[in-house]
Amino acid sequence: MDTYILAIESSCDDTSAAVLKNTKILANVIANQDVHKFYGGVVPELASRAHQQNIIPVIHRALDIAKINKNQLNAVAFTNGPGLLGSLLVGASFAKSFSMALNIPLIEVNHMHAHILAHFIDDPQQPKKPEFPFLCLTVSGGHTQIMLINDYFDMKVIGQTIDDAAGEAFDKTAKIMGLPYPGGPLIDKWAKEGNPHAIKFPHPNIPGLDFSFSGLKTSVLYFLRDQLKNNPDYIEQNKADLCASVQHTIIEILMKKLRKAAKETGINHVAIAGGVSANSGLRNAMVQEKEKSGWDVYIPKFEYSTDNAAMIAITGYFKYLNKDFANQQLTPFTRYSE
Ligand code: KG4
Ligand code: ZN
């Protein structure tokens, strides 16, 4: 018998709903929130309000696209954390009421695990799925982790950032350059026209498999302060080289630790996930590593890299098969826990 799941993602600033049939996505609707653009980051109160406005239309649209009636659904899955509390509460409250009204199981999903499990969504263009055990570099706006994945729900963090996340490094350096939020995709765009070796930014010296990105942000800030003293148009005139150099530094920091993790664990099945895995430079670096080191590389489909409910749906599906259901007392959590 087929399994149909409605999934909801509302952990940060994207309201998304997806409908899944077994491992196949029938609909994946995302409403972005433009309201944060000129604040240099997500404003939590504005995000919760926008989720509240978007959630019903987004769910209606997903069911329409999927051509599924709500009475056909077997379960409702939702992101229970980590994320912004006010944002999470909107999705969680909707999912709880929906499951109660339809008398179908409720499934809670960890957002970071979902980024990784997005690799298991049925996709005719990418039929090869990661083999266990594999490593995953999960890089988003709030997290940077190297995970060892032994099974769908047996994951261990073996390295993580001690300060800023990789996505924050993109967004904060972009902000220093005067680019709107989120700066990651804009840096990616400008980097394509620049020289990645034009400016040398220092690399952190952090032991083990952990990362640090706060030093890069400070280096960029001081470097630009000095340049702007002599030339107020420095940023405008050197935008592409600046973006390419910042991007190159972030990717090198990430890849260095990922190579170390592969070496130490002896695992050469390596995936990337999360918003920063949409970055074209990181994607290229993974392909190059595949050619150089013989890794089996898994790069998510672009639309499943940044926040989306399709990844919540596939994770919900695996939990459904395990009959791993949540109850109505559950409350969202803001920080990652295994
Ligand atoms: O996973 P995600 O959509 O949301 C969180 O869970 O945080 O990740 C968002 C992050 C932002 O920092 C954004 O700037 C970054 O992913 N991002 C990118 C690109 N697309 C999104 N960073 C670099 N290059 C991109 N193309
Ligand atoms: Zn995310």
mmCIF file of C-alpha atoms and ligand atoms in Angstrom:
data_model
loop_
_atom_site.group_PDB
_atom_site.id
_atom_site.type_symbol
_atom_site.label_atom_id
_atom_site.label_comp_id
_atom_site.label_asym_id
_atom_site.label_seq_id
_atom_site.Cartn_x
_atom_site.Cartn_y
_atom_site.Cartn_z
ATOM 1 C CA MET A 1 0.000 0.000 0.000
ATOM 2 C CA ASP A 2 1.259 3.509 -0.767
ATOM 3 C CA THR A 3 2.118 5.938 2.015
ATOM 4 C CA TYR A 4 1.246 9.617 1.663
ATOM 5 C CA ILE A 5 2.788 12.166 4.020
ATOM 6 C CA LEU A 6 2.268 15.900 4.365
ATOM 7 C CA ALA A 7 5.418 17.603 5.663
ATOM 8 C CA ILE A 8 5.903 21.091 7.086
ATOM 9 C CA GLU A 9 9.127 23.066 7.496
ATOM 10 C CA SER A 10 9.131 26.386 9.367
ATOM 11 C CA SER A 11 12.389 26.436 11.355
ATOM 12 C CA CYS A 12 13.800 29.722 10.069
ATOM 13 C CA ASP A 13 12.573 32.073 7.343
ATOM 14 C CA ASP A 14 11.118 29.709 4.738
ATOM 15 C CA THR A 15 7.585 28.342 5.045
ATOM 16 C CA SER A 16 7.442 25.087 3.143
ATOM 17 C CA ALA A 17 5.022 22.202 2.666
ATOM 18 C CA ALA A 18 5.603 18.986 0.745
ATOM 19 C CA VAL A 19 3.552 15.966 -0.156
ATOM 20 C CA LEU A 20 5.299 12.629 -0.491
ATOM 21 C CA LYS A 21 4.210 9.275 -1.920
ATOM 22 C CA ASN A 22 6.605 6.642 -0.547
ATOM 23 C CA THR A 23 10.078 7.988 -1.451
ATOM 24 C CA LYS A 24 8.775 10.248 -4.227
ATOM 25 C CA ILE A 25 8.004 13.951 -3.806
ATOM 26 C CA LEU A 26 4.685 14.964 -5.408
ATOM 27 C CA ALA A 27 4.887 18.628 -4.341
ATOM 28 C CA ASN A 28 7.398 20.861 -2.588
ATOM 29 C CA VAL A 29 6.181 24.437 -2.125
ATOM 30 C CA ILE A 30 8.383 27.104 -0.537
ATOM 31 C CA ALA A 31 7.384 30.650 0.449
ATOM 32 C CA ASN A 32 10.479 32.773 1.049
ATOM 33 C CA GLN A 33 10.369 35.814 3.300
ATOM 34 C CA ASP A 34 11.764 38.925 1.625
ATOM 35 C CA VAL A 35 11.107 40.992 4.737
ATOM 36 C CA HIS A 36 14.551 40.171 6.249
ATOM 37 C CA LYS A 37 16.540 41.375 3.232
ATOM 38 C CA PHE A 38 17.599 44.749 4.574
ATOM 39 C CA TYR A 39 18.073 43.781 8.226
ATOM 40 C CA GLY A 40 21.252 41.805 7.526
ATOM 41 C CA GLY A 41 19.743 38.652 9.022
ATOM 42 C CA VAL A 42 16.506 36.951 9.998
ATOM 43 C CA VAL A 43 14.364 38.987 12.420
ATOM 44 C CA PRO A 44 12.685 36.274 14.548
ATOM 45 C CA GLU A 45 9.466 38.166 15.285
ATOM 46 C CA LEU A 46 8.946 39.039 11.614
ATOM 47 C CA ALA A 47 9.699 35.434 10.627
ATOM 48 C CA SER A 48 7.016 34.024 12.961
ATOM 49 C CA ARG A 49 4.440 36.485 11.657
ATOM 50 C CA ALA A 50 5.224 35.637 8.040
ATOM 51 C CA HIS A 51 4.983 31.891 8.774
ATOM 52 C CA GLN A 52 1.570 32.506 10.297
ATOM 53 C CA GLN A 53 0.426 34.228 7.095
ATOM 54 C CA ASN A 54 2.022 31.718 4.721
ATOM 55 C CA ILE A 55 1.361 28.359 6.273
ATOM 56 C CA ILE A 56 -2.237 27.712 5.171
ATOM 57 C CA PRO A 57 -1.812 28.902 1.545
ATOM 58 C CA VAL A 58 1.453 26.939 1.215
ATOM 59 C CA ILE A 59 -0.179 23.720 2.465
ATOM 60 C CA HIS A 60 -3.207 24.201 0.197
ATOM 61 C CA ARG A 61 -0.912 24.733 -2.770
ATOM 62 C CA ALA A 62 1.156 21.624 -1.977
ATOM 63 C CA LEU A 63 -1.982 19.441 -1.738
ATOM 64 C CA ASP A 64 -3.299 20.963 -4.990
ATOM 65 C CA ILE A 65 -0.064 20.334 -6.894
ATOM 66 C CA ALA A 66 0.135 16.783 -5.533
ATOM 67 C CA LYS A 67 -3.558 16.247 -6.414
ATOM 68 C CA ILE A 68 -4.004 14.673 -3.009
ATOM 69 C CA ASN A 69 -7.018 15.040 -0.764
ATOM 70 C CA LYS A 70 -6.169 15.516 2.900
ATOM 71 C CA ASN A 71 -8.172 12.384 3.744
ATOM 72 C CA GLN A 72 -5.678 10.317 1.735
ATOM 73 C CA LEU A 73 -2.787 11.325 4.018
ATOM 74 C CA ASN A 74 -1.282 8.671 6.282
ATOM 75 C CA ALA A 75 0.708 11.034 8.510
ATOM 76 C CA VAL A 76 1.870 14.607 9.037
ATOM 77 C CA ALA A 77 5.565 15.319 9.626
ATOM 78 C CA PHE A 78 6.997 18.601 10.856
ATOM 79 C CA THR A 79 10.298 20.194 11.882
ATOM 80 C CA ASN A 80 10.526 20.220 15.665
ATOM 81 C CA GLY A 81 13.993 21.839 15.805
ATOM 82 C CA PRO A 82 16.608 23.148 15.800
ATOM 83 C CA GLY A 83 15.521 26.613 14.753
ATOM 84 C CA LEU A 84 13.842 29.803 15.926
ATOM 85 C CA LEU A 85 11.234 29.046 18.588
ATOM 86 C CA GLY A 86 8.522 31.355 17.260
ATOM 87 C CA SER A 87 8.982 29.988 13.730
ATOM 88 C CA LEU A 88 8.977 26.361 14.863
ATOM 89 C CA LEU A 89 5.828 26.876 16.937
ATOM 90 C CA VAL A 90 3.830 27.854 13.848
ATOM 91 C CA GLY A 91 4.638 24.602 12.016
ATOM 92 C CA ALA A 92 4.393 22.463 15.156
ATOM 93 C CA SER A 93 0.994 23.866 16.171
ATOM 94 C CA PHE A 94 -0.385 23.406 12.675
ATOM 95 C CA ALA A 95 0.940 19.832 12.425
ATOM 96 C CA LYS A 96 -0.461 18.878 15.842
ATOM 97 C CA SER A 97 -3.939 20.226 15.047
ATOM 98 C CA PHE A 98 -3.909 18.640 11.593
ATOM 99 C CA SER A 99 -2.962 15.213 12.951
ATOM 100 C CA MET A 100 -5.612 15.471 15.659
ATOM 101 C CA ALA A 101 -8.355 16.586 13.270
ATOM 102 C CA LEU A 102 -7.594 13.848 10.732
ATOM 103 C CA ASN A 103 -6.713 11.269 13.374
ATOM 104 C CA ILE A 104 -3.418 10.406 11.660
ATOM 105 C CA PRO A 105 0.049 9.974 13.213
ATOM 106 C CA LEU A 106 2.228 12.973 13.993
ATOM 107 C CA ILE A 107 5.950 12.678 13.162
ATOM 108 C CA GLU A 108 8.606 15.037 14.532
ATOM 109 C CA VAL A 109 11.709 15.648 12.430
ATOM 110 C CA ASN A 110 15.137 17.021 13.293
ATOM 111 C CA HIS A 111 15.948 19.677 10.687
ATOM 112 C CA MET A 112 19.661 18.820 10.471
ATOM 113 C CA HIS A 113 19.006 15.097 10.031
ATOM 114 C CA ALA A 114 16.472 15.967 7.344
ATOM 115 C CA HIS A 115 19.081 17.953 5.360
ATOM 116 C CA ILE A 116 21.139 14.743 5.235
ATOM 117 C CA LEU A 117 18.272 12.353 4.493
ATOM 118 C CA ALA A 118 17.235 14.549 1.525
ATOM 119 C CA HIS A 119 19.805 12.437 -0.341
ATOM 120 C CA PHE A 120 17.325 9.525 -0.213
ATOM 121 C CA ILE A 121 14.522 11.302 -2.085
ATOM 122 C CA ASP A 122 13.629 9.412 -5.229
ATOM 123 C CA ASP A 123 15.172 11.238 -8.184
ATOM 124 C CA PRO A 124 15.494 9.665 -11.644
ATOM 125 C CA GLN A 125 18.379 12.068 -12.429
ATOM 126 C CA GLN A 126 20.333 10.937 -9.369
ATOM 127 C CA PRO A 127 19.457 7.267 -8.874
ATOM 128 C CA LYS A 128 22.576 6.487 -6.790
ATOM 129 C CA LYS A 129 21.951 6.834 -3.048
ATOM 130 C CA PRO A 130 24.628 7.111 -0.348
ATOM 131 C CA GLU A 131 25.820 3.812 1.094
ATOM 132 C CA PHE A 132 26.130 3.456 4.869
ATOM 133 C CA PRO A 133 28.365 4.385 6.530
ATOM 134 C CA PHE A 134 29.001 7.747 4.910
ATOM 135 C CA LEU A 135 30.235 11.160 5.980
ATOM 136 C CA CYS A 136 28.169 14.289 5.516
ATOM 137 C CA LEU A 137 29.342 17.865 5.682
ATOM 138 C CA THR A 138 26.170 19.647 6.777
ATOM 139 C CA VAL A 139 26.534 23.358 6.238
ATOM 140 C CA SER A 140 23.735 25.825 6.801
ATOM 141 C CA GLY A 141 23.002 29.258 8.216
ATOM 142 C CA GLY A 142 23.063 28.022 11.803
ATOM 143 C CA HIS A 143 25.189 24.851 11.720
ATOM 144 C CA THR A 144 28.406 23.415 10.356
ATOM 145 C CA GLN A 145 28.887 19.755 11.171
ATOM 146 C CA ILE A 146 30.748 16.732 9.899
ATOM 147 C CA MET A 147 28.451 13.822 10.593
ATOM 148 C CA LEU A 148 29.154 10.117 10.525
ATOM 149 C CA ILE A 149 25.987 8.432 9.235
ATOM 150 C CA ASN A 150 25.778 4.742 10.128
ATOM 151 C CA ASP A 151 22.092 4.398 9.343
ATOM 152 C CA TYR A 152 19.032 6.608 8.722
ATOM 153 C CA PHE A 153 18.714 7.417 12.414
ATOM 154 C CA ASP A 154 22.162 6.546 13.659
ATOM 155 C CA MET A 155 24.176 9.738 13.162
ATOM 156 C CA LYS A 156 27.057 11.164 15.135
ATOM 157 C CA VAL A 157 28.621 14.639 15.014
ATOM 158 C CA ILE A 158 32.394 14.138 14.650
ATOM 159 C CA GLY A 159 33.260 17.777 13.967
ATOM 160 C CA GLN A 160 31.483 21.114 14.265
ATOM 161 C CA THR A 161 32.013 24.850 14.351
ATOM 162 C CA ILE A 162 33.084 26.395 17.625
ATOM 163 C CA ASP A 163 31.656 29.813 16.645
ATOM 164 C CA ASP A 164 29.992 30.962 13.400
ATOM 165 C CA ALA A 165 28.453 28.545 10.899
ATOM 166 C CA ALA A 166 29.708 28.456 7.295
ATOM 167 C CA GLY A 167 26.467 30.075 6.094
ATOM 168 C CA GLU A 168 26.975 32.845 8.646
ATOM 169 C CA ALA A 169 30.514 33.360 7.327
ATOM 170 C CA PHE A 170 29.021 33.932 3.871
ATOM 171 C CA ASP A 171 26.191 36.123 5.149
ATOM 172 C CA LYS A 172 28.267 38.226 7.554
ATOM 173 C CA THR A 173 31.089 38.917 5.097
ATOM 174 C CA ALA A 174 28.455 39.803 2.502
ATOM 175 C CA LYS A 175 26.917 42.226 4.992
ATOM 176 C CA ILE A 176 30.315 43.854 5.560
ATOM 177 C CA MET A 177 30.501 44.333 1.782
ATOM 178 C CA GLY A 178 27.068 45.979 1.837
ATOM 179 C CA LEU A 179 25.215 43.087 0.173
ATOM 180 C CA PRO A 180 21.651 42.243 1.315
ATOM 181 C CA TYR A 181 20.683 39.134 3.329
ATOM 182 C CA PRO A 182 21.154 36.286 2.588
ATOM 183 C CA GLY A 183 24.570 37.080 1.144
ATOM 184 C CA GLY A 184 25.607 33.475 0.416
ATOM 185 C CA PRO A 185 23.943 33.185 -3.004
ATOM 186 C CA LEU A 186 25.199 36.690 -3.970
ATOM 187 C CA ILE A 187 28.800 35.883 -3.033
ATOM 188 C CA ASP A 188 28.444 32.704 -5.099
ATOM 189 C CA LYS A 189 27.187 34.745 -8.070
ATOM 190 C CA TRP A 190 29.945 37.390 -7.917
ATOM 191 C CA ALA A 191 32.660 34.815 -7.183
ATOM 192 C CA LYS A 192 32.153 33.305 -10.632
ATOM 193 C CA GLU A 193 33.655 36.458 -12.187
ATOM 194 C CA GLY A 194 36.537 36.917 -9.734
ATOM 195 C CA ASN A 195 39.986 35.559 -8.930
ATOM 196 C CA PRO A 196 39.860 33.245 -5.880
ATOM 197 C CA HIS A 197 43.555 33.914 -5.177
ATOM 198 C CA ALA A 198 43.352 37.727 -5.422
ATOM 199 C CA ILE A 199 43.247 38.250 -1.638
ATOM 200 C CA LYS A 200 44.703 35.876 0.938
ATOM 201 C CA PHE A 201 42.683 35.567 4.136
ATOM 202 C CA PRO A 202 44.160 33.587 7.027
ATOM 203 C CA HIS A 203 42.955 30.088 7.866
ATOM 204 C CA PRO A 204 42.062 29.175 11.467
ATOM 205 C CA ASN A 205 44.161 26.701 13.339
ATOM 206 C CA ILE A 206 41.615 24.565 15.206
ATOM 207 C CA PRO A 207 42.439 21.066 16.423
ATOM 208 C CA GLY A 208 40.614 17.908 15.351
ATOM 209 C CA LEU A 209 37.651 18.064 13.009
ATOM 210 C CA ASP A 210 36.176 21.296 14.372
ATOM 211 C CA PHE A 211 35.825 24.567 12.485
ATOM 212 C CA SER A 212 36.007 28.264 13.236
ATOM 213 C CA PHE A 213 34.760 31.078 11.002
ATOM 214 C CA SER A 214 34.626 34.115 13.259
ATOM 215 C CA GLY A 215 38.275 35.012 12.456
ATOM 216 C CA LEU A 216 37.541 35.218 8.738
ATOM 217 C CA LYS A 217 34.754 37.720 9.335
ATOM 218 C CA THR A 218 37.134 39.890 11.408
ATOM 219 C CA SER A 219 39.910 39.641 8.771
ATOM 220 C CA VAL A 220 37.511 40.772 6.061
ATOM 221 C CA LEU A 221 36.320 43.644 8.258
ATOM 222 C CA TYR A 222 39.867 44.926 8.975
ATOM 223 C CA PHE A 223 41.060 44.333 5.422
ATOM 224 C CA LEU A 224 38.198 46.403 4.013
ATOM 225 C CA ARG A 225 38.572 49.113 6.662
ATOM 226 C CA ASP A 226 42.214 49.578 5.522
ATOM 227 C CA GLN A 227 41.410 49.478 1.807
ATOM 228 C CA LEU A 228 38.504 51.912 2.129
ATOM 229 C CA LYS A 229 40.778 54.482 3.784
ATOM 230 C CA ASN A 230 42.726 54.814 0.524
ATOM 231 C CA ASN A 231 39.914 54.116 -1.882
ATOM 232 C CA PRO A 232 36.251 54.610 -0.898
ATOM 233 C CA ASP A 233 35.200 52.671 -4.024
ATOM 234 C CA TYR A 234 37.380 49.673 -3.214
ATOM 235 C CA ILE A 235 34.469 47.273 -2.613
ATOM 236 C CA GLU A 236 32.584 48.244 -5.745
ATOM 237 C CA GLN A 237 35.732 48.016 -7.877
ATOM 238 C CA ASN A 238 36.864 44.682 -6.424
ATOM 239 C CA LYS A 239 33.561 42.981 -5.645
ATOM 240 C CA ALA A 240 34.161 39.897 -7.779
ATOM 241 C CA ASP A 241 37.710 39.281 -6.465
ATOM 242 C CA LEU A 242 36.568 39.852 -2.885
ATOM 243 C CA CYS A 243 33.671 37.403 -3.231
ATOM 244 C CA ALA A 244 35.835 34.818 -4.998
ATOM 245 C CA SER A 245 38.545 35.078 -2.327
ATOM 246 C CA VAL A 246 36.105 34.859 0.610
ATOM 247 C CA GLN A 247 34.322 31.915 -0.987
ATOM 248 C CA HIS A 248 37.601 30.156 -1.745
ATOM 249 C CA THR A 249 38.756 30.574 1.871
ATOM 250 C CA ILE A 250 35.479 29.180 3.297
ATOM 251 C CA ILE A 251 35.573 26.206 0.929
ATOM 252 C CA GLU A 252 39.224 25.465 1.716
ATOM 253 C CA ILE A 253 38.487 25.510 5.471
ATOM 254 C CA LEU A 254 35.568 23.117 4.952
ATOM 255 C CA MET A 255 37.347 20.765 2.538
ATOM 256 C CA LYS A 256 40.485 20.528 4.657
ATOM 257 C CA LYS A 257 38.517 19.117 7.606
ATOM 258 C CA LEU A 258 36.385 16.919 5.375
ATOM 259 C CA ARG A 259 39.552 15.361 3.882
ATOM 260 C CA LYS A 260 40.889 14.851 7.404
ATOM 261 C CA ALA A 261 37.618 13.173 8.464
ATOM 262 C CA ALA A 262 37.694 10.849 5.443
ATOM 263 C CA LYS A 263 41.289 9.929 6.206
ATOM 264 C CA GLU A 264 40.728 9.314 9.912
ATOM 265 C CA THR A 265 37.548 7.260 9.484
ATOM 266 C CA GLY A 266 38.655 5.482 6.314
ATOM 267 C CA ILE A 267 35.256 6.323 4.792
ATOM 268 C CA ASN A 268 35.240 7.594 1.242
ATOM 269 C CA HIS A 269 31.492 7.920 0.707
ATOM 270 C CA VAL A 270 31.107 11.630 1.291
ATOM 271 C CA ALA A 271 28.016 13.837 1.019
ATOM 272 C CA ILE A 272 27.279 17.526 1.472
ATOM 273 C CA ALA A 273 23.966 18.960 2.700
ATOM 274 C CA GLY A 274 22.335 22.186 3.908
ATOM 275 C CA GLY A 275 21.986 25.638 2.380
ATOM 276 C CA VAL A 276 25.697 26.159 1.729
ATOM 277 C CA SER A 277 25.766 22.897 -0.286
ATOM 278 C CA ALA A 278 23.982 24.971 -2.965
ATOM 279 C CA ASN A 279 27.269 26.851 -3.414
ATOM 280 C CA SER A 280 28.750 26.220 -6.851
ATOM 281 C CA GLY A 281 32.337 26.458 -5.572
ATOM 282 C CA LEU A 282 31.739 23.828 -2.875
ATOM 283 C CA ARG A 283 29.995 21.585 -5.391
ATOM 284 C CA ASN A 284 32.969 21.898 -7.756
ATOM 285 C CA ALA A 285 35.410 21.211 -4.931
ATOM 286 C CA MET A 286 33.550 17.964 -4.161
ATOM 287 C CA VAL A 287 33.664 16.883 -7.803
ATOM 288 C CA GLN A 288 37.390 17.648 -7.929
ATOM 289 C CA GLU A 289 37.936 15.615 -4.755
ATOM 290 C CA LYS A 290 36.067 12.716 -6.338
ATOM 291 C CA GLU A 291 38.497 12.782 -9.245
ATOM 292 C CA LYS A 292 41.547 13.290 -7.040
ATOM 293 C CA SER A 293 40.843 10.968 -4.109
ATOM 294 C CA GLY A 294 38.354 8.534 -5.602
ATOM 295 C CA TRP A 295 35.595 9.541 -3.168
ATOM 296 C CA ASP A 296 32.035 8.547 -3.871
ATOM 297 C CA VAL A 297 30.503 11.989 -3.768
ATOM 298 C CA TYR A 298 26.852 12.861 -3.108
ATOM 299 C CA ILE A 299 25.652 16.369 -3.903
ATOM 300 C CA PRO A 300 21.982 17.191 -3.228
ATOM 301 C CA LYS A 301 19.682 18.434 -5.937
ATOM 302 C CA PHE A 302 19.762 22.230 -5.809
ATOM 303 C CA GLU A 303 16.145 22.569 -4.594
ATOM 304 C CA TYR A 304 16.814 20.156 -1.701
ATOM 305 C CA SER A 305 19.953 22.029 -0.512
ATOM 306 C CA THR A 306 18.378 25.086 1.087
ATOM 307 C CA ASP A 307 15.446 24.743 3.475
ATOM 308 C CA ASN A 308 12.520 22.784 2.064
ATOM 309 C CA ALA A 309 9.773 20.467 3.314
ATOM 310 C CA ALA A 310 10.670 17.640 0.895
ATOM 311 C CA MET A 311 13.548 16.712 3.205
ATOM 312 C CA ILE A 312 11.144 16.696 6.166
ATOM 313 C CA ALA A 313 8.809 14.438 4.178
ATOM 314 C CA ILE A 314 11.454 11.803 3.349
ATOM 315 C CA THR A 315 12.665 11.759 6.962
ATOM 316 C CA GLY A 316 9.028 11.456 8.078
ATOM 317 C CA TYR A 317 8.610 8.538 5.702
ATOM 318 C CA PHE A 318 11.485 6.567 7.262
ATOM 319 C CA LYS A 319 10.101 7.318 10.728
ATOM 320 C CA TYR A 320 6.644 6.217 9.554
ATOM 321 C CA LEU A 321 8.088 2.856 8.476
ATOM 322 C CA ASN A 322 9.594 2.536 11.986
ATOM 323 C CA LYS A 323 6.272 3.607 13.551
ATOM 324 C CA ASP A 324 8.242 6.315 15.321
ATOM 325 C CA PHE A 325 5.396 8.700 16.140
ATOM 326 C CA ALA A 326 5.260 11.823 18.299
ATOM 327 C CA ASN A 327 2.609 12.852 20.800
ATOM 328 C CA GLN A 328 0.720 16.093 21.306
ATOM 329 C CA GLN A 329 2.793 17.067 24.376
ATOM 330 C CA LEU A 330 5.962 17.512 22.329
ATOM 331 C CA THR A 331 7.527 20.997 22.317
ATOM 332 C CA PRO A 332 9.964 22.424 19.751
ATOM 333 C CA PHE A 333 13.674 22.720 20.582
ATOM 334 C CA THR A 334 16.003 25.485 19.436
ATOM 335 C CA ARG A 335 19.467 23.896 19.680
ATOM 336 C CA TYR A 336 20.802 20.795 17.959
ATOM 337 C CA SER A 337 20.901 17.595 19.959
ATOM 338 C CA GLU A 338 21.555 14.068 18.698
HETATM 339 O O1 KG4 B 1 19.862 25.266 5.214
HETATM 340 P P1 KG4 B 1 19.509 26.692 5.027
HETATM 341 O O2 KG4 B 1 18.584 27.038 3.881
HETATM 342 O O3 KG4 B 1 18.863 27.289 6.337
HETATM 343 C C1 KG4 B 1 19.324 26.943 7.600
HETATM 344 O O4 KG4 B 1 19.003 25.833 8.060
HETATM 345 O O5 KG4 B 1 20.105 27.764 8.137
HETATM 346 O O6 KG4 B 1 20.863 27.513 4.887
HETATM 347 C C2 KG4 B 1 20.857 28.896 4.700
HETATM 348 C C3 KG4 B 1 22.276 29.360 4.482
HETATM 349 C C4 KG4 B 1 22.399 30.877 4.453
HETATM 350 O O7 KG4 B 1 23.484 31.249 5.272
HETATM 351 C C5 KG4 B 1 22.676 31.162 2.990
HETATM 352 O O8 KG4 B 1 23.446 32.318 2.758
HETATM 353 C C6 KG4 B 1 23.439 29.927 2.590
HETATM 354 O O9 KG4 B 1 22.775 28.873 3.234
HETATM 355 N N1 KG4 B 1 23.432 29.717 1.124
HETATM 356 C C7 KG4 B 1 24.537 29.803 0.368
HETATM 357 C C8 KG4 B 1 24.121 29.595 -0.963
HETATM 358 N N2 KG4 B 1 22.762 29.387 -0.973
HETATM 359 C C9 KG4 B 1 22.370 29.465 0.336
HETATM 360 N N3 KG4 B 1 25.810 30.049 0.699
HETATM 361 C C10 KG4 B 1 26.711 30.082 -0.292
HETATM 362 N N4 KG4 B 1 26.394 29.910 -1.600
HETATM 363 C C11 KG4 B 1 25.121 29.658 -1.982
HETATM 364 N N5 KG4 B 1 24.822 29.469 -3.272
HETATM 365 ZN ZN ZN B 2 18.459 24.270 6.992
#
